[in-house]
Short mmCIF file of C-alpha atoms and ligand atoms in Angstrom, two decimals:
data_model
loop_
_atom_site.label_atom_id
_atom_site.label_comp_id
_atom_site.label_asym_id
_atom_site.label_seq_id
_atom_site.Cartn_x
_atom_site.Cartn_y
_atom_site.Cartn_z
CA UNK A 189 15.55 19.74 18.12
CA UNK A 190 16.18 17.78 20.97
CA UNK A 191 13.49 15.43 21.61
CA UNK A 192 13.72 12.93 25.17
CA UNK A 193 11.08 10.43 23.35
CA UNK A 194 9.25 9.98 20.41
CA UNK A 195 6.26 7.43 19.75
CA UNK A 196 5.65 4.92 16.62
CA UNK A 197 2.63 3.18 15.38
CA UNK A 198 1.69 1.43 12.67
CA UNK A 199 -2.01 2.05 11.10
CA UNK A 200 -4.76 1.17 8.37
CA UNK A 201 -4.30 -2.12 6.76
CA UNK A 202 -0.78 -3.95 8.26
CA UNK A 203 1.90 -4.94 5.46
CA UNK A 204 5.14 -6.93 5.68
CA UNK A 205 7.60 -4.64 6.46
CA UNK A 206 6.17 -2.74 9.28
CA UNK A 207 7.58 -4.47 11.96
CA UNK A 208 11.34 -3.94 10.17
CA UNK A 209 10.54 -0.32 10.28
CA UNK A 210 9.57 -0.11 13.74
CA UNK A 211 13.04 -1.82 15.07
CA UNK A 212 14.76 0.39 12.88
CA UNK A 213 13.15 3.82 14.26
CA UNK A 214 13.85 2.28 17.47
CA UNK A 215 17.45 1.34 17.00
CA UNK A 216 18.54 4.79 15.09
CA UNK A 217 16.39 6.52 17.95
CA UNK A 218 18.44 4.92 20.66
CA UNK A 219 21.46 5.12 18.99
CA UNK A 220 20.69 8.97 19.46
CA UNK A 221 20.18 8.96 22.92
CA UNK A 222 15.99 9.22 22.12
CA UNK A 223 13.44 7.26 23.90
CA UNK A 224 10.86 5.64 21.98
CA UNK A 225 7.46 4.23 22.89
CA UNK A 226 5.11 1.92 21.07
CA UNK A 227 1.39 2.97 20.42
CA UNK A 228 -0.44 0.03 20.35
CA UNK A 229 -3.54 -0.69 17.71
CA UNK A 230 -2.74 2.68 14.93
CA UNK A 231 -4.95 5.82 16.66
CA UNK A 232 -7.03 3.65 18.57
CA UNK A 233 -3.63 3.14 20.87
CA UNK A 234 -2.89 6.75 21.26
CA UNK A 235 -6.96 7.59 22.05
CA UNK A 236 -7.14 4.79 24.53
CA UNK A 237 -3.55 5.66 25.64
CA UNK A 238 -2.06 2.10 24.97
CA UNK A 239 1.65 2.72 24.90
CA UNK A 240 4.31 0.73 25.83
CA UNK A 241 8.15 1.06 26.09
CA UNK A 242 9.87 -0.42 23.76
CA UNK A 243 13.05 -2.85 24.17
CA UNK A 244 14.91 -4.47 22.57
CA UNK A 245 13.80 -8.06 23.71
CA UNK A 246 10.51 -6.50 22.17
CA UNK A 247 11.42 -6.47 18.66
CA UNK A 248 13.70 -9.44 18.56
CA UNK A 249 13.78 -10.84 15.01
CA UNK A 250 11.06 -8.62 14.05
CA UNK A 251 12.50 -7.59 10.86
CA UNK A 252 11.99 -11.40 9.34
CA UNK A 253 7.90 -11.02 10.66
CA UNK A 254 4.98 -10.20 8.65
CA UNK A 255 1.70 -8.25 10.02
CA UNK A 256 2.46 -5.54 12.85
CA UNK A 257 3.80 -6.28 16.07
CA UNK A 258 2.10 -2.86 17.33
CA UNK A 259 -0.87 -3.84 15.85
CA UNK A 260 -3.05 -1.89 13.85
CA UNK A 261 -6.78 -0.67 13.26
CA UNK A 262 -9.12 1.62 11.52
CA UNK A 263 -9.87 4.13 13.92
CA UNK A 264 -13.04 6.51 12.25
CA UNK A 265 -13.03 8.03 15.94
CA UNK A 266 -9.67 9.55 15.44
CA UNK A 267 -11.26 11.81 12.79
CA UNK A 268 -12.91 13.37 15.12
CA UNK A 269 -11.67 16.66 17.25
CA UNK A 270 -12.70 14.51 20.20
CA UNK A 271 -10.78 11.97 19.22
CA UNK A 272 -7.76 13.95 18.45
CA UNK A 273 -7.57 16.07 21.51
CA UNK A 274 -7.89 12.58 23.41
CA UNK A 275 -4.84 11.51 21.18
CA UNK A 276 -2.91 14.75 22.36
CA UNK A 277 -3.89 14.12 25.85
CA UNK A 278 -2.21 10.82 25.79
CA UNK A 279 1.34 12.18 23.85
CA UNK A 280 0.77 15.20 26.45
CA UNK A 281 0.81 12.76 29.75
CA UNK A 282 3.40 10.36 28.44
CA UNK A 283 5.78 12.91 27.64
CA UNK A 284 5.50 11.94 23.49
CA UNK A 285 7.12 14.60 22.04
CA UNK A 286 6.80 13.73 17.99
CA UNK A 287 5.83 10.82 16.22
CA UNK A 288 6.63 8.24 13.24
CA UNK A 289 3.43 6.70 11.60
CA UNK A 290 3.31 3.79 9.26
CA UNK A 291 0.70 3.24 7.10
CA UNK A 292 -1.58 4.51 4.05
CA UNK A 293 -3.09 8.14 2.90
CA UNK A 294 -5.74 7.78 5.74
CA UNK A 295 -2.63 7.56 8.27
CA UNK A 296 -0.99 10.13 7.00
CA UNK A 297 -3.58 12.61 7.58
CA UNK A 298 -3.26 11.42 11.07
CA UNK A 299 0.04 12.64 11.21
CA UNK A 300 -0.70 16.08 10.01
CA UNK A 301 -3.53 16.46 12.46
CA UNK A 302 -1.24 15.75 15.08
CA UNK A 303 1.87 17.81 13.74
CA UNK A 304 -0.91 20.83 13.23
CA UNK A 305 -2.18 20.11 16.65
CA UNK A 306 1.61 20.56 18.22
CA UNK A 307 2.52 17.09 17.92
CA UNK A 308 5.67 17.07 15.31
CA UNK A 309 4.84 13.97 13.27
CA UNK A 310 6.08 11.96 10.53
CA UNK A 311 4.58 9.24 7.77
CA UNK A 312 6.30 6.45 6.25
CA UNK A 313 4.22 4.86 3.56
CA UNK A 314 3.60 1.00 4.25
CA UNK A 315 0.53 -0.45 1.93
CA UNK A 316 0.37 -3.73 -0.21
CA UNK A 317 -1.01 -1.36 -2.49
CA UNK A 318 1.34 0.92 -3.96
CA UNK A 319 -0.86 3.53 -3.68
CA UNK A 320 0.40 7.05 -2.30
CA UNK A 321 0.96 9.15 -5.66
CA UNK A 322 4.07 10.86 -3.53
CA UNK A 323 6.39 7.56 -3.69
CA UNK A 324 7.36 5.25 -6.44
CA UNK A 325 7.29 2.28 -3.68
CA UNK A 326 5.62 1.76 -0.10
CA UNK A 327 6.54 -1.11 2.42
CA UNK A 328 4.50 -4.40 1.67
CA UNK A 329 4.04 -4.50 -1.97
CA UNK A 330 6.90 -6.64 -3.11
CA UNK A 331 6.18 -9.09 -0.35
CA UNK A 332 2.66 -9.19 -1.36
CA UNK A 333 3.38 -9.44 -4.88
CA UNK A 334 5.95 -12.44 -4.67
CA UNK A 335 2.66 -13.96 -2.04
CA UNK A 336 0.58 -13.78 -5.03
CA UNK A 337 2.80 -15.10 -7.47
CA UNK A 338 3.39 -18.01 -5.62
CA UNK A 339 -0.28 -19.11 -4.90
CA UNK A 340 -1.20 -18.63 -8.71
CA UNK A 341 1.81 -20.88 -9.68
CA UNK A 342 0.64 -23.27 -7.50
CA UNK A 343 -2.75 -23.02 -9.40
CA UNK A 344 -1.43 -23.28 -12.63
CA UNK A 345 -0.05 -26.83 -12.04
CA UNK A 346 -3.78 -27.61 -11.01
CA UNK A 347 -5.23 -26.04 -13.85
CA UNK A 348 -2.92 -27.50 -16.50
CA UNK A 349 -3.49 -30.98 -14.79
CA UNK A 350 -7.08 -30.71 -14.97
CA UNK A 351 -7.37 -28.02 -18.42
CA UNK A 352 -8.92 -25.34 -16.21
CA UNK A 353 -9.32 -21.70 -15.78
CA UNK A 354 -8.55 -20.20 -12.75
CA UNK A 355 -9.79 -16.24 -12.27
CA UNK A 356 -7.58 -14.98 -9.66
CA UNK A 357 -9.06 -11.78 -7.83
CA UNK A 358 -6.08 -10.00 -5.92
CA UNK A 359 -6.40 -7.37 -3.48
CA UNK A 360 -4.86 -3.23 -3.80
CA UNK A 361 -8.04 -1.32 -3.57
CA UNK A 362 -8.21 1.29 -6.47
CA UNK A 363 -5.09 0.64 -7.43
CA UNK A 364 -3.66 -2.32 -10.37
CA UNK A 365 -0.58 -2.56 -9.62
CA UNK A 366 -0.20 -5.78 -7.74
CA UNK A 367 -2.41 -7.53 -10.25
CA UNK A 368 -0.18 -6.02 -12.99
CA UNK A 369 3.23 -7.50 -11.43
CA UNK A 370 1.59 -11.08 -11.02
CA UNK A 371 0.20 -11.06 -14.01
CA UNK A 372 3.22 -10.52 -15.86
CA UNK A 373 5.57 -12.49 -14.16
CA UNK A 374 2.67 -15.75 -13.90
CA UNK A 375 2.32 -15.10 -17.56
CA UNK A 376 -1.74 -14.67 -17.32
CA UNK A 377 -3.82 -14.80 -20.28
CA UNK A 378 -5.22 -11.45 -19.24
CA UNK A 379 -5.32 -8.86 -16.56
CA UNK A 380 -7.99 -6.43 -15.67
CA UNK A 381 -7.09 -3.45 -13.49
CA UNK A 382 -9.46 0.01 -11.96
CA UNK A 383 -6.94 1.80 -14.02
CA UNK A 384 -7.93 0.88 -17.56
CA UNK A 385 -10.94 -0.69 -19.65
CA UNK A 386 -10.82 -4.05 -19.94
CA UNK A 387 -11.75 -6.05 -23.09
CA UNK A 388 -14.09 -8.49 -22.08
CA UNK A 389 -15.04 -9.77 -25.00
CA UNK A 390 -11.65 -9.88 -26.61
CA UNK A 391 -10.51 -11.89 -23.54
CA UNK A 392 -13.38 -14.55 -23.99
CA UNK A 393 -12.54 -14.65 -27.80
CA UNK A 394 -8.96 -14.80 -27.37
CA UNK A 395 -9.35 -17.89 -24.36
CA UNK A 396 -11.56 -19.65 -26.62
CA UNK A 397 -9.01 -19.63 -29.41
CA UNK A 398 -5.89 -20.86 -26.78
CA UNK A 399 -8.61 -23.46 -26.03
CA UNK A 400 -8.74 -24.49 -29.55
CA UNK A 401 -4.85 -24.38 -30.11
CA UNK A 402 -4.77 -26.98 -26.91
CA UNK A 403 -3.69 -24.75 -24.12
CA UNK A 404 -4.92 -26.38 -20.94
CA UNK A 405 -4.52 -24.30 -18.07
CA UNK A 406 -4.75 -20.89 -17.86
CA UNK A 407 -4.81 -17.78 -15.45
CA UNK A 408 -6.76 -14.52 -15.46
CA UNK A 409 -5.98 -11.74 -13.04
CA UNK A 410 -8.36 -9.58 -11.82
CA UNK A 411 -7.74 -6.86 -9.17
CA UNK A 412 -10.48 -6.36 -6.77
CA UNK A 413 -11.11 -2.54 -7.60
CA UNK A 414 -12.53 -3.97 -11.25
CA UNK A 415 -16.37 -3.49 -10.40
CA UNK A 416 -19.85 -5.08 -12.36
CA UNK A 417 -21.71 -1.52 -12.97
CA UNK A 418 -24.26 -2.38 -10.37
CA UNK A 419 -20.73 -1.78 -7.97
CA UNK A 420 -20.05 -5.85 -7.29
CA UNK A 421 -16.59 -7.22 -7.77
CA UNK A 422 -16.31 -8.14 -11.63
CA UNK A 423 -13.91 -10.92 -10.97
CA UNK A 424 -16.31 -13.68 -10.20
CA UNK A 425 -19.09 -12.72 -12.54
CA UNK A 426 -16.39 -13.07 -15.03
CA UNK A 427 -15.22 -16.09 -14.15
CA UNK A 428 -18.96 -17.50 -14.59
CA UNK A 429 -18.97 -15.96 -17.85
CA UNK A 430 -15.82 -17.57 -18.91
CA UNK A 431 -17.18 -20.95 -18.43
CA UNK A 432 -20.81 -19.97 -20.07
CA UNK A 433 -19.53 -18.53 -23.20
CA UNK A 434 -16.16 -20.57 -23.64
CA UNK A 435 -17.10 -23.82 -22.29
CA UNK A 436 -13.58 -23.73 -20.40
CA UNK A 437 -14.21 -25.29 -16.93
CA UNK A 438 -13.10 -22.12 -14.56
CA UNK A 439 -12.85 -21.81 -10.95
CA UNK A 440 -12.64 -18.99 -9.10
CA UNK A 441 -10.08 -17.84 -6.17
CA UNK A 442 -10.19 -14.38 -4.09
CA UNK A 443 -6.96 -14.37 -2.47
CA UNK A 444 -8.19 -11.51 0.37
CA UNK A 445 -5.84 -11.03 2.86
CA UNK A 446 -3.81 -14.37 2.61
CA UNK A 447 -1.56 -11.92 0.34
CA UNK A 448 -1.17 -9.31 3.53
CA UNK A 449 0.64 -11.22 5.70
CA UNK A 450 3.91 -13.54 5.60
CA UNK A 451 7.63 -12.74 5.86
CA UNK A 452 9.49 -9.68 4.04
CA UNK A 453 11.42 -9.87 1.14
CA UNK A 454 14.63 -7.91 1.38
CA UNK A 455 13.13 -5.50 -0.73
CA UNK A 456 10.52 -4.35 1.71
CA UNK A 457 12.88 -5.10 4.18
CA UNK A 458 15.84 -2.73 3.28
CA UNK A 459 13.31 0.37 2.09
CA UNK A 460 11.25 0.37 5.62
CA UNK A 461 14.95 0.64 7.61
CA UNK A 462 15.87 3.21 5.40
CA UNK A 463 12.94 5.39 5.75
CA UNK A 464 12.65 4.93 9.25
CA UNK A 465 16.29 6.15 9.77
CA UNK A 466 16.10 9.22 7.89
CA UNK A 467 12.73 9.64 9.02
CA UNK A 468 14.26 9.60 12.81
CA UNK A 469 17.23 11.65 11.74
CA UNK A 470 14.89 14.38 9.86
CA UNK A 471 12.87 14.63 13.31
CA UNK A 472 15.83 15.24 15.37
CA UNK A 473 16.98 18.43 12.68
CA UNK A 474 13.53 19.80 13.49
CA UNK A 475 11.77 18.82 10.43
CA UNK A 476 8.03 16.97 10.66
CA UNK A 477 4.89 17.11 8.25
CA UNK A 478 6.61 14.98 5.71
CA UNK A 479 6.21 11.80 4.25
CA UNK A 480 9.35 9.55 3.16
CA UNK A 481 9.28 8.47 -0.31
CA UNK A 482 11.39 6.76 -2.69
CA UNK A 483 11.50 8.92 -5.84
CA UNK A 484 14.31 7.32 -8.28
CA UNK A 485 15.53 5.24 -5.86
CA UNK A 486 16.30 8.07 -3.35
CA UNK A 487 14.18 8.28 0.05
CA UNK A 488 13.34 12.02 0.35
CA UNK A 489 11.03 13.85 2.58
CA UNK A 490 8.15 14.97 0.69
CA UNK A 491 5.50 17.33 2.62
CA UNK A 492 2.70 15.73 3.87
CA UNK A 493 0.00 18.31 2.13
CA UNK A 494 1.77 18.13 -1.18
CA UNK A 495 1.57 14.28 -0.65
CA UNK A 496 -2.16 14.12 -0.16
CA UNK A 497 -2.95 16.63 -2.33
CA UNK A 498 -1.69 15.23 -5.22
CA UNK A 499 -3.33 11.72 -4.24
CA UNK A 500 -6.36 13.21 -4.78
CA UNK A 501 -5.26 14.77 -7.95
CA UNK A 502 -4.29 11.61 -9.13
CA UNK A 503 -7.56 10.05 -7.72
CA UNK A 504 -9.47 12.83 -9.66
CA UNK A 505 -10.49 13.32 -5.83
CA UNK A 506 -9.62 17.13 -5.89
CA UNK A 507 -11.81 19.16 -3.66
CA UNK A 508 -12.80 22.66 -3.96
CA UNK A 509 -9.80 24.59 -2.92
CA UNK A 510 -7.75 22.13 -2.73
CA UNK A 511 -4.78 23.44 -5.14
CA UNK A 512 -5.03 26.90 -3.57
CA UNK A 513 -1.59 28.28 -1.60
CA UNK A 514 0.64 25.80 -3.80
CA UNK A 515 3.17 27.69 -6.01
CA UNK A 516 3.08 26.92 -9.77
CA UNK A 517 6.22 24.84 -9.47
CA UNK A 518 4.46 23.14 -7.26
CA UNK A 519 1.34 21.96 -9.63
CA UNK A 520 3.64 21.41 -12.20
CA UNK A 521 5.85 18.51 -9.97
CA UNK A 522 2.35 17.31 -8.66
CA UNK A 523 1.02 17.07 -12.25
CA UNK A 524 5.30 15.17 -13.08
CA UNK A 525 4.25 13.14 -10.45
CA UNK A 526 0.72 12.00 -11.60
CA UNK A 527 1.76 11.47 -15.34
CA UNK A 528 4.64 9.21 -13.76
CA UNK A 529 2.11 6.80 -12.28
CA UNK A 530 -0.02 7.21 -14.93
CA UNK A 531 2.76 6.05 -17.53
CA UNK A 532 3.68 3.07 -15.28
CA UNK A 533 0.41 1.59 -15.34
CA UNK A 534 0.20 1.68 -18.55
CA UNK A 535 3.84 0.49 -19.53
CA UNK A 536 2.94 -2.43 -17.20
CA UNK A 537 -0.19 -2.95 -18.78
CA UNK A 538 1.12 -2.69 -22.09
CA UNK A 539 3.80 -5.47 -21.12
CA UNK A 540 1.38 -7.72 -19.42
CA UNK A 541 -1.05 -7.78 -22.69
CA UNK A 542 2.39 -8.99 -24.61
CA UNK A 543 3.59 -11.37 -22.12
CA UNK A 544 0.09 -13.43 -21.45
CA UNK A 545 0.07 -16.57 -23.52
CA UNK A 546 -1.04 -16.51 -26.81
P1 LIG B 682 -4.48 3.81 5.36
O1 LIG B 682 -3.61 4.57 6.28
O2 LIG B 682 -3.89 2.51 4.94
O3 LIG B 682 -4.97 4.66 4.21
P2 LIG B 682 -7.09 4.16 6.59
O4 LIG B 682 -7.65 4.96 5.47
O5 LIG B 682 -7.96 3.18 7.26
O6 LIG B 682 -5.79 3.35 6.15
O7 LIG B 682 -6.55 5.20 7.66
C1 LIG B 682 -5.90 4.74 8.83
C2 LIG B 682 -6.34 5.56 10.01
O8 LIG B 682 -5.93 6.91 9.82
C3 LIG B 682 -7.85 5.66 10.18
O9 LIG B 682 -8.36 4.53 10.86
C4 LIG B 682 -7.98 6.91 11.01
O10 LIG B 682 -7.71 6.66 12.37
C5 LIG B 682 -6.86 7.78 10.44
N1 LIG B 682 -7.43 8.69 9.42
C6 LIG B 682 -7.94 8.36 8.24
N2 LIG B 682 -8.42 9.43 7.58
C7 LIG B 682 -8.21 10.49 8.39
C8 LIG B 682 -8.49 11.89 8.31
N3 LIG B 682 -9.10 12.42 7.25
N4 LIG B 682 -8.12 12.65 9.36
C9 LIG B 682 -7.51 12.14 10.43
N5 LIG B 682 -7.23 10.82 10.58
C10 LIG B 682 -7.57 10.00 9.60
O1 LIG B 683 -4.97 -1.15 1.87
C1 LIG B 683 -4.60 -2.49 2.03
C2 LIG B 683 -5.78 -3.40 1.79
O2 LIG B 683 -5.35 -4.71 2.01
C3 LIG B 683 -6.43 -3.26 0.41
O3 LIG B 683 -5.71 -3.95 -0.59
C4 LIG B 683 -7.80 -3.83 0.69
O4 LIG B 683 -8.74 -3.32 -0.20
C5 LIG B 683 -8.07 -3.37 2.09
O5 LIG B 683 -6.82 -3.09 2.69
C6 LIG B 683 -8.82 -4.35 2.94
O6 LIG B 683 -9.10 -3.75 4.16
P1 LIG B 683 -9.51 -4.56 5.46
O7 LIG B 683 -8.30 -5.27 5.97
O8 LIG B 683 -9.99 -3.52 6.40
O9 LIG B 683 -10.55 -5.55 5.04
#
């Protein structure tokens, strides 16, 4: 499949890594002799037509930058057929031929829109929140993850100077993992995750008793998908409860988005240049409506469909009709692949309740 020029964007919420992933489509495209063009602002950019060439001057030192030099967005309007035949107006009149497109689930069913509306395209998974059910990693986490370990060990020399409690509510949507990781490697008291119930009265009982032993400072991580049952975030109601039933002076931080932007570890670094080169290399044989994902520290093409579908099996999202045209095999690997993450969250979880001070 000999394509002239291809387009890349980056969409839904930016993560560190992205812009290593673009320069790396675009130097393994032009190292094949194909032209590639940046779509500005996710979908928005290709509705609006907002595409520019790209060059090398473009994307110098872009692998060592945080956030998305193509800029990103949440485009609802996309969704709509409107919106999508505007999109294939745009690849139409620029001569876009296929395209590579970073981001979450949401972005991916972008892509297969486009692919299923004659525009070959391809996803690369780049989240904080290690969320696509398809991959074992996506671009952003470990940056995001080392970002949040630093800010809580910069409050635990505040808290032990001043025998405080700091609740630390950390971002990644429905999903615990980046609360898990900092947890365990800050050493937290306790974490509290969508994933599992949390013990919030063994956590009260069991920071009153470090209390009493004489531990000063301590940390509780909460990820921001824990809700109250009225649907507010749980993390700063606990935190007032803390203080009202332990007598433990605690303070409250929301990290938010600080933990979204900053430079790339090599980590996120390495993984978005390798799926961006195969992805570019898998285009050229022909091949589109896949998603790269690392699956034992391989990147393989996984199909787009499969991908989402078993999301939303994970998700317990499954729609009516969803699992229909998929071959038993195929339920049976998307079932593997949902007792995988399953058993990782709760290995981590399991580690994190025997790491936290005691
Ligand atoms: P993420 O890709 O991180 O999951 P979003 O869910 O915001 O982030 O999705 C990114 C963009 O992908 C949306 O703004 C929209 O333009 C597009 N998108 C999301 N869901 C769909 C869908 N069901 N069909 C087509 N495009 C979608
Ligand atoms: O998906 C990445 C993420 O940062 C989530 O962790 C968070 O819930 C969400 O995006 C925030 O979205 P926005 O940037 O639109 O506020």
């Amino acid at each position: 499949m000999a394509y002239k020029k291809i387009g890349v964007l980056t969409s839904g919420g930016d993560a560190p890594g992205m812009n290593a992933c673009v320069k790396a489509v675009f130097n393994r495209a032009t190292e094949m002799g194909i032209e590639v063009v940046g779509i500005m602002g996710g979908y928005a950019g290709l509705i609006n037509g907002d595409i520019v060439p790209m060059t090398r001057q473009m994307l110098n030192n872009a692998m060592t930058v945080g956030g998305t030099r193509l800029y990103s967005s949440r485009c609802p309007e996309f969704k709509t057929e409107e919106g999508m035949q505007a999109a294939i107006a745009t690849c139409k009149r620029e001569g876009i031929e296929a395209l590579i497109c970073i981001g979450g689930d949401g972005t991916f069913r972008g892509a297969t829109d486009m692919t299923k509306r004659g525009i070959p395209s391809i996803g690369i998974p780049g989240t904080i929140d290690n969320d696509i059910t398809a991959t074992d990693y996506t671009i952003g986490l470990d940056t995001s993850t080392n970002t949040t370990l630093r800010m809580i060990d910069n409050l635990k020399d505040t808290c032990e100077s001043h025998a405080r409690l700091n609740v630390v509510e950390v971002m990644g949507r429905d999903c615990g993992q980046i609360a898990l990781y900092a947890a365990i490697a800050s050493g937290a008291v306790a974490v509290a995750i969508p994933e599992m119930p949390f013990d919030e009265e063994g956590t009260i009982k069991k920071i009153a008793a470090l209390r009493a032993s004489g531990k000063r400072g301590m940390i509780v991580v909460v990820s921001e998908g824990v809700l109250n049952p009225d649907g507010t975030r749980f993390a700063e109601t606990f935190a007032k409860k803390i203080e009202a039933e332990t007598g433990v002076e605690t303070k409250f931080a929301r990290f938010s988005h600080v933990v979204r932007g900053g430079r790339p570890t090599m980590r996120d670094r390495e993984t978005a240049a390798h799926m961006a080169v195969r992805a570019v290399e898998l285009l050229a044989e022909g091949k589109s409506n896949v998603v790269m994902c690392e699956l034992n520290g391989l990147i393989r093409p996984v199909d787009i469909h499969f991908a989402l579908i078993a999301d939303r099996m994970y998700k317990n999202k499954l729609k009516e009709g969803d699992l229909e045209g998929f071959t038993p095999e195929q339920l049976e690997g998307m079932k593997q692949l949902c007792d995988k993450r399953r058993e990782e969250i709760e290995n981590l979880y399991k580690v994190a309740g025997h790491v936290g001070f005691r």
